[in-house]
XYZ file of C-alpha atoms in Angstrom:
214
model
C -12.544 -25.050 -49.966
C -13.569 -23.373 -53.230
C -11.247 -20.564 -54.258
C -11.261 -17.964 -56.970
C -8.060 -16.529 -58.414
C -7.854 -13.194 -60.159
C -5.970 -13.046 -63.479
C -2.245 -13.185 -62.835
C -2.617 -14.983 -59.483
C -1.367 -18.557 -59.351
C -4.110 -21.054 -58.552
C -3.114 -23.605 -55.891
C -1.937 -27.000 -57.105
C -1.188 -30.270 -55.324
C 1.690 -29.025 -53.136
C -0.472 -26.267 -51.631
C -3.352 -28.655 -50.955
C -0.933 -31.080 -49.285
C 0.320 -28.276 -47.050
C -3.252 -27.211 -46.260
C -3.940 -30.699 -44.948
C -0.829 -30.483 -42.766
C -2.100 -27.213 -41.275
C -5.269 -28.990 -40.167
C -3.126 -31.445 -38.201
C -1.576 -28.643 -36.127
C -3.073 -27.829 -32.676
C -4.662 -24.507 -33.643
C -7.289 -22.592 -31.692
C -8.545 -19.042 -31.212
C -5.332 -18.087 -29.383
C -3.081 -19.232 -32.228
C -1.401 -16.765 -34.582
C -0.570 -18.106 -38.047
C 1.495 -16.457 -40.786
C 1.230 -17.496 -44.447
C 4.247 -16.207 -46.401
C 3.893 -15.953 -50.208
C 0.172 -16.523 -49.843
C -0.927 -16.409 -53.492
C -4.639 -17.257 -53.537
C -4.710 -17.410 -49.743
C -5.437 -21.134 -49.418
C -3.088 -21.675 -46.474
C -4.127 -18.563 -44.538
C -7.789 -19.384 -45.119
C -7.235 -22.946 -43.920
C -5.679 -21.620 -40.697
C -8.565 -19.171 -40.232
C -11.026 -22.002 -40.822
C -9.299 -23.850 -37.955
C -10.060 -20.874 -35.709
C -6.630 -19.212 -35.728
C -5.826 -15.535 -36.280
C -4.323 -15.635 -39.775
C -2.017 -13.179 -41.529
C -1.145 -13.480 -45.234
C 1.775 -11.742 -46.940
C 2.737 -11.447 -50.599
C 4.529 -9.065 -52.942
C 1.554 -9.070 -55.301
C -1.285 -6.608 -54.706
C -3.527 -8.755 -56.867
C -2.764 -11.813 -54.741
C -3.725 -9.957 -51.578
C -6.951 -8.782 -53.181
C -7.637 -12.410 -54.098
C -7.138 -13.402 -50.458
C -9.570 -10.749 -49.274
C -12.180 -11.838 -51.827
C -11.814 -15.491 -50.870
C -11.995 -14.655 -47.179
C -15.183 -12.650 -47.736
C -16.744 -15.496 -49.707
C -15.850 -17.989 -46.973
C -16.954 -15.763 -44.092
C -13.441 -15.750 -42.641
C -11.060 -12.991 -41.544
C -7.473 -12.856 -42.799
C -5.133 -9.904 -42.272
C -3.273 -9.125 -45.521
C 0.101 -7.336 -45.706
C 2.263 -6.581 -48.752
C 5.994 -7.236 -48.812
C 8.732 -9.835 -49.145
C 8.993 -12.746 -46.721
C 9.017 -11.317 -43.177
C 9.344 -7.594 -43.975
C 5.638 -6.812 -43.351
C 5.646 -8.496 -39.901
C 8.863 -7.117 -38.429
C 8.889 -7.636 -34.656
C 5.924 -10.027 -34.670
C 5.916 -13.671 -33.603
C 3.586 -16.512 -34.530
C 2.637 -19.984 -33.352
C 2.761 -21.344 -36.890
C 4.448 -20.084 -40.056
C 3.498 -21.762 -43.324
C 4.710 -21.232 -46.858
C 4.628 -22.659 -50.334
C 7.290 -20.289 -51.657
C 8.432 -19.869 -55.256
C 10.929 -22.709 -55.761
C 11.248 -23.384 -59.486
C 14.794 -22.850 -60.830
C 14.913 -20.350 -63.663
C 17.299 -18.731 -66.112
C 17.128 -15.445 -64.153
C 19.667 -14.624 -61.474
C 17.055 -13.076 -59.176
C 13.323 -13.229 -58.660
C 11.095 -11.589 -61.290
C 10.041 -8.011 -60.567
C 6.543 -8.475 -61.962
C 4.238 -10.939 -63.706
C 2.599 -14.202 -62.744
C 5.987 -15.973 -62.790
C 6.785 -14.299 -59.447
C 4.684 -17.091 -57.954
C 7.124 -19.835 -58.970
C 10.496 -18.593 -60.280
C 13.233 -18.257 -57.646
C 16.619 -17.749 -59.258
C 19.151 -20.147 -60.744
C 18.847 -22.717 -57.950
C 15.225 -22.046 -56.971
C 16.203 -21.136 -53.413
C 16.201 -17.333 -53.178
C 12.882 -17.041 -51.361
C 13.201 -20.376 -49.556
C 16.580 -19.486 -48.020
C 15.258 -16.128 -46.791
C 12.305 -17.945 -45.277
C 14.542 -20.483 -43.532
C 16.867 -17.810 -42.153
C 14.116 -15.531 -40.873
C 11.656 -17.993 -39.388
C 13.326 -18.421 -36.004
C 12.977 -14.694 -35.214
C 9.255 -14.802 -35.939
C 8.216 -17.943 -34.069
C 6.953 -18.004 -30.522
C 8.648 -20.535 -28.205
C 7.403 -23.958 -29.249
C 6.028 -22.596 -32.533
C 6.433 -24.430 -35.822
C 7.354 -23.766 -39.423
C 5.806 -25.779 -42.274
C 7.321 -25.305 -45.724
C 6.878 -27.305 -48.922
C 9.204 -27.626 -51.921
C 10.695 -29.998 -54.459
C 13.621 -32.356 -54.027
C 15.141 -30.720 -57.120
C 16.299 -27.813 -54.983
C 17.589 -29.882 -52.052
C 15.513 -31.180 -49.174
C 18.583 -32.097 -47.095
C 20.017 -28.651 -47.778
C 16.876 -27.046 -46.334
C 16.900 -29.288 -43.271
C 20.509 -28.410 -42.531
C 19.912 -24.693 -43.047
C 16.959 -24.715 -40.629
C 19.002 -26.537 -37.994
C 21.786 -23.977 -38.293
C 19.347 -21.193 -37.389
C 18.541 -22.884 -34.074
C 15.275 -24.572 -34.994
C 14.810 -28.095 -33.643
C 12.934 -31.298 -34.508
C 13.472 -30.588 -38.198
C 12.003 -33.374 -40.304
C 10.085 -34.300 -43.432
C 6.501 -34.937 -42.362
C 4.990 -35.737 -45.765
C 6.356 -36.512 -49.208
C 4.879 -37.377 -52.595
C 6.947 -38.895 -55.405
C 5.928 -38.399 -59.011
C 6.729 -37.010 -62.447
C 7.885 -33.443 -62.869
C 5.043 -30.948 -62.849
C 4.354 -28.586 -65.745
C 6.348 -25.683 -64.266
C 9.450 -27.836 -63.830
C 8.937 -29.294 -67.305
C 8.818 -25.817 -68.790
C 12.137 -24.925 -67.157
C 13.577 -28.232 -68.314
C 12.634 -27.346 -71.884
C 14.418 -24.022 -71.380
C 17.550 -25.875 -70.260
C 17.450 -24.813 -66.599
C 16.811 -28.334 -65.305
C 18.833 -31.305 -66.645
C 16.997 -33.231 -69.365
C 17.581 -36.619 -67.703
C 15.503 -35.761 -64.610
C 11.984 -37.135 -64.938
C 10.715 -37.287 -61.357
C 10.770 -35.377 -58.099
C 9.691 -35.600 -54.478
C 7.514 -32.810 -53.163
C 7.969 -32.686 -49.396
C 6.715 -30.808 -46.375
C 9.442 -29.924 -43.886
C 8.457 -29.106 -40.301
C 10.743 -27.331 -37.840
C 10.128 -26.048 -34.328
C 11.301 -23.141 -32.216
C 12.761 -24.303 -28.891
C 10.123 -24.162 -26.133
């Protein structure tokens, strides 16, 4: 899938492409409703739409949502776009699949940035501000038997995410894919700023899947 990204919109990198492949392994059809939280360029929502599902993409960035609409038009696909944080734009709605590559890079800021391209990756001191909100809210927005797919780095705690998802009532929580390698450029930049310990050279980037009870 060839994507364009408007200035200020983060272009998808390896973790998003890995998650896109995982979406294609889900049993999606024309009756499936898929939500892409923190959509960015729209890769994940477009992948779901390409599988035949009814896709919704949310983001805090107006420019990101415009990018999604442009990419959908170019691909001949339909994606509903809504602006807001995590699940705010879809209050009261439920989906068969929720996917997200949220901002997860630790930063020197206490909270998430209010503006700028760094909103796509910075997520507070521990990198978990958006991820934790996603974990806590997913169960209320999944249909019975629906699934959540979320990707992030081992630097912010894969086991911590698994435990948090289980506490919300989601089941069959597991790592379904993982890639080990050197720190990416965003993590390296934060390491240079002193946010990440200097002795860490590698990370695992993992997809975690969790299900709503049927």
